[in-house]
Amino acid sequence: MPFRKILIANRGEIAVRVIRACREMGIRAVAVYSDVDRAALHVRMAEEAQPIGPAPASESYLSVERIIGAARSAAAEAIHPGYGFLSENPALPRACEDAGVVFIGPSAASMELMGSKTRARQAMIAAGVPVVPGSSAALADLDQARSEAARFGYPVLVKAAAGGGGKGMRVVEREEDLPAALREAASEAERAFGDASVYIEKYLRAPRHIEIQVLGDRHGRVIHLGERECSLQRRHQKVVEECPSPLVATHPEMRAEMGDAAVRVARAAGYYNAGTVEFLVDQDRRFYFLEMNTRLQVEHPVTEMVTGLDLVKEQIRIAAGEGLSYTQEQIEWRGAAIECRVYAEDPDNNFFPSPGKIFTLDRPEGPGIRVDSGAYPGWTVPLEYDPLIAKLVVWASTRDEAIARLRRALEEYHLTGIRTNLSFFRRLVESSEFREGRLDTGFIDRWMAEAAGPSGSSPEQEQAVALAAALQLLRSRAGNGASPPAAPSRWKLEGRKALLE
Ligand code: MV4
């Protein structure tokens, strides 16, 4: 047994996921919670729980000091960061080292390298991994930007060197638009990351986003667990992920090629523990390194379903210094898995967050279904954090069967009290592009624009809708915050009964 006690520096479904791995390994799990999470599922499930402060994440889940303090007072031997929060902050592994606690993740140096997009690009070029044509250092001035852009040809994409997740990005179609794009991207980057450095890349139109899961141990061995197709996203937020990628399924040589490249990326970064190498894939199926995520990802379950591995257990064993339990040759991929991210948000109201109390909750069950969730009936989804309430994951022996199973699971899934995006998924699984696996990163926006018709809403209209929804939410909070938005009042019910009599 690698550890006796692990502290989980996270909340929600991922904290629950890690607790489950701990329990199966005979390890005591210590939860942490902010004031609004006192009754959260991860707190109820863990053997122990430590309060870490008020609701704002900056004073609780994002505080290295509070997390280390909690680990100390619980005498935990290791910390699992989950995803989000401190998971990619090199300050946490450093503080762990100082406190004599094992960090379940990569080194601070690997995180730092991958945190700088320009440094990561340089390292990947040196390692012989294909990167999108572009500048490999932050741009000094407009003249340099002009000459670099002319070298790759328009359109180009201005990106933040410290970026990721789409912040500080600007597409530039013509040279005359370059100065404004540079200015805007730099100021957005300064605000978001405290670093105004930007660089440029050739802009790939409607690429696929395919990522490779890697595992490295502390003895220098690295393997890959194949790909995940993550092209289905909206506003840089993934909504559906699957394994295998429908594209790779029809071009099987791509898995080994991208897998080899991902292993080279990990080696070049001196990487250990679980990580993900993201690639963009163009229309000609050429792939380019985009970035590496130095954490366990939200969508890891699709890889687990298809490979049969337990990634969290592997992470824990690796952190304890054990060698990988599998060789590359032992990894096999069986069947197809699809994950839907179930959010407390209203698809009929511009996906506006819909926190609040869950009244009833009926989840799908039966063959090939996995639901990872931090929700339970009677629990209130707090508005302070990410509104992900569950991940619905299905597995079947073929993609077509997985889609049929997903459709069945979505029919069985019912939740009252809050809005969710389940209805969005019910529509999505019927679309011919999705069913045929013709996916790219522009698909959801195009598909939603089509559904809205030629008079589909402009960004201005969308803003107006969001504003109206915000006002509505504020009003409902100003009144009785506990009142369910969807359920009719007792007076209405009584009135209806009276009418029926
Ligand atoms: C790109 C690109 C096209 N060309 N880079 C978006 C998030 C950030 N991490 C990188 N992103 C992109 N970089 C070049 N040179 C298109 C995107 C992109 C994207 C990438 C992955 C998943 C979804 C996306 C949605 C829009 C744009």
Coordinates of N, CA, C and O and ligand atoms in Angstrom, one line a residue, residues 132-133 157 159 164-167 169 201-205 207 209 230-231 233 236 238 278 280 290-291 441-442, ligand 1:
V132 N 2.7 23.9 -34.7 CA 2.1 24.7 -35.7 C 3.1 25.8 -36.1 O 3.8 26.3 -35.3
P133 N 3.3 26.0 -37.4 CA 4.2 27.0 -37.8 C 3.9 28.3 -37.1 O 2.8 28.8 -37.0
L157 N -2.8 33.7 -35.9 CA -3.4 33.7 -34.6 C -2.5 34.3 -33.6 O -1.4 33.8 -33.5
K159 N -1.4 34.8 -29.9 CA -1.7 34.1 -28.7 C -0.9 34.6 -27.6 O 0.3 35.1 -27.8
G164 N -3.5 29.9 -22.8 CA -4.2 28.6 -22.7 C -5.6 28.8 -22.5 O -6.0 29.9 -22.0
G165 N -6.4 27.9 -23.0 CA -7.9 28.0 -22.8 C -8.5 29.2 -23.6 O -9.6 29.5 -23.3
G166 N -7.8 29.7 -24.6 CA -8.5 30.7 -25.5 C -8.4 32.1 -25.1 O -8.8 33.0 -25.8
K167 N -7.9 32.4 -23.9 CA -7.8 33.8 -23.4 C -6.6 34.5 -24.1 O -5.5 33.9 -24.3
M169 N -6.4 35.5 -27.2 CA -6.2 35.0 -28.6 C -6.9 35.9 -29.6 O -8.0 36.3 -29.3
E201 N 1.0 32.3 -34.5 CA 1.0 31.1 -35.1 C 0.2 31.2 -36.4 O -0.7 32.0 -36.5
K202 N 0.5 30.3 -37.3 CA -0.4 30.2 -38.5 C -1.8 29.7 -38.0 O -1.8 28.9 -37.1
Y203 N -2.9 30.3 -38.5 CA -4.2 30.0 -38.0 C -4.7 28.8 -38.8 O -4.9 28.9 -40.0
L204 N -5.1 27.7 -38.1 CA -5.7 26.5 -38.8 C -7.2 26.7 -38.6 O -7.7 26.9 -37.5
R205 N -7.9 26.6 -39.8 CA -9.3 26.7 -39.7 C -10.0 25.4 -39.4 O -9.7 24.4 -40.0
P207 N -9.9 23.1 -37.0 CA -9.1 21.9 -36.8 C -9.8 20.9 -35.9 O -10.8 21.3 -35.3
H209 N -9.5 18.7 -32.5 CA -8.7 18.8 -31.2 C -8.6 17.3 -30.7 O -9.6 16.8 -30.2
C230 N -11.7 15.6 -28.7 CA -12.3 16.7 -27.8 C -12.7 17.8 -28.7 O -12.8 19.0 -28.2
S231 N -13.1 17.6 -29.9 CA -13.4 18.7 -30.8 C -14.8 19.3 -30.5 O -15.0 20.4 -30.9
Q233 N -16.7 21.3 -28.6 CA -16.6 22.3 -27.5 C -17.3 23.5 -27.9 O -17.6 23.8 -29.0
H236 N -14.6 27.4 -25.9 CA -13.4 26.8 -25.3 C -13.7 25.9 -24.1 O -12.9 25.6 -23.3
K238 N -15.1 22.2 -23.3 CA -15.4 20.9 -23.9 C -16.8 20.5 -23.4 O -17.1 20.7 -22.2
E278 N -2.0 17.8 -26.0 CA -3.0 18.3 -27.0 C -2.4 18.5 -28.3 O -1.4 19.1 -28.5
L280 N -3.6 19.8 -32.5 CA -4.5 20.2 -33.5 C -4.3 19.3 -34.7 O -3.1 19.0 -35.0
L290 N 0.0 21.3 -29.5 CA -0.6 22.6 -29.1 C -0.1 23.0 -27.7 O 0.4 24.0 -27.5
E291 N -0.4 22.1 -26.7 CA 0.0 22.3 -25.4 C 0.0 21.0 -24.6 O -0.6 20.1 -25.0
T441 N -13.7 21.7 -34.3 CA -13.9 22.6 -33.1 C -14.9 23.7 -33.5 O -15.3 24.4 -32.6
G442 N -15.3 23.8 -34.7 CA -16.3 24.8 -35.1 C -17.7 24.2 -35.1 O -18.7 24.9 -35.3
Ligands
MV4_1 C1 -5.3 27.3 -32.5 C2 -6.4 27.2 -33.4 C3 -6.1 27.3 -34.7 N1 -4.9 27.5 -35.2 N2 -4.1 27.6 -33.0 C4 -7.9 27.4 -28.5 C5 -7.6 27.3 -27.1 C6 -6.1 27.3 -27.1 N3 -5.6 26.4 -26.1 C7 -5.7 27.0 -28.5 N4 -6.8 27.1 -29.3 C8 -6.7 27.1 -30.7 N5 -5.5 27.3 -31.2 C9 -3.9 27.7 -34.3 N6 -2.6 27.9 -34.7 C10 -7.6 26.9 -32.9 C11 -7.8 26.9 -31.5 C12 -9.1 26.6 -31.1 C13 -9.5 25.5 -30.4 C14 -8.5 24.5 -30.0 C15 -8.8 23.4 -29.3 C16 -10.1 23.2 -28.9 C17 -11.1 24.1 -29.3 C18 -10.8 25.2 -30.0 C19 -11.8 26.1 -30.3 C20 -11.5 27.3 -31.0 C21 -10.1 27.5 -31.4

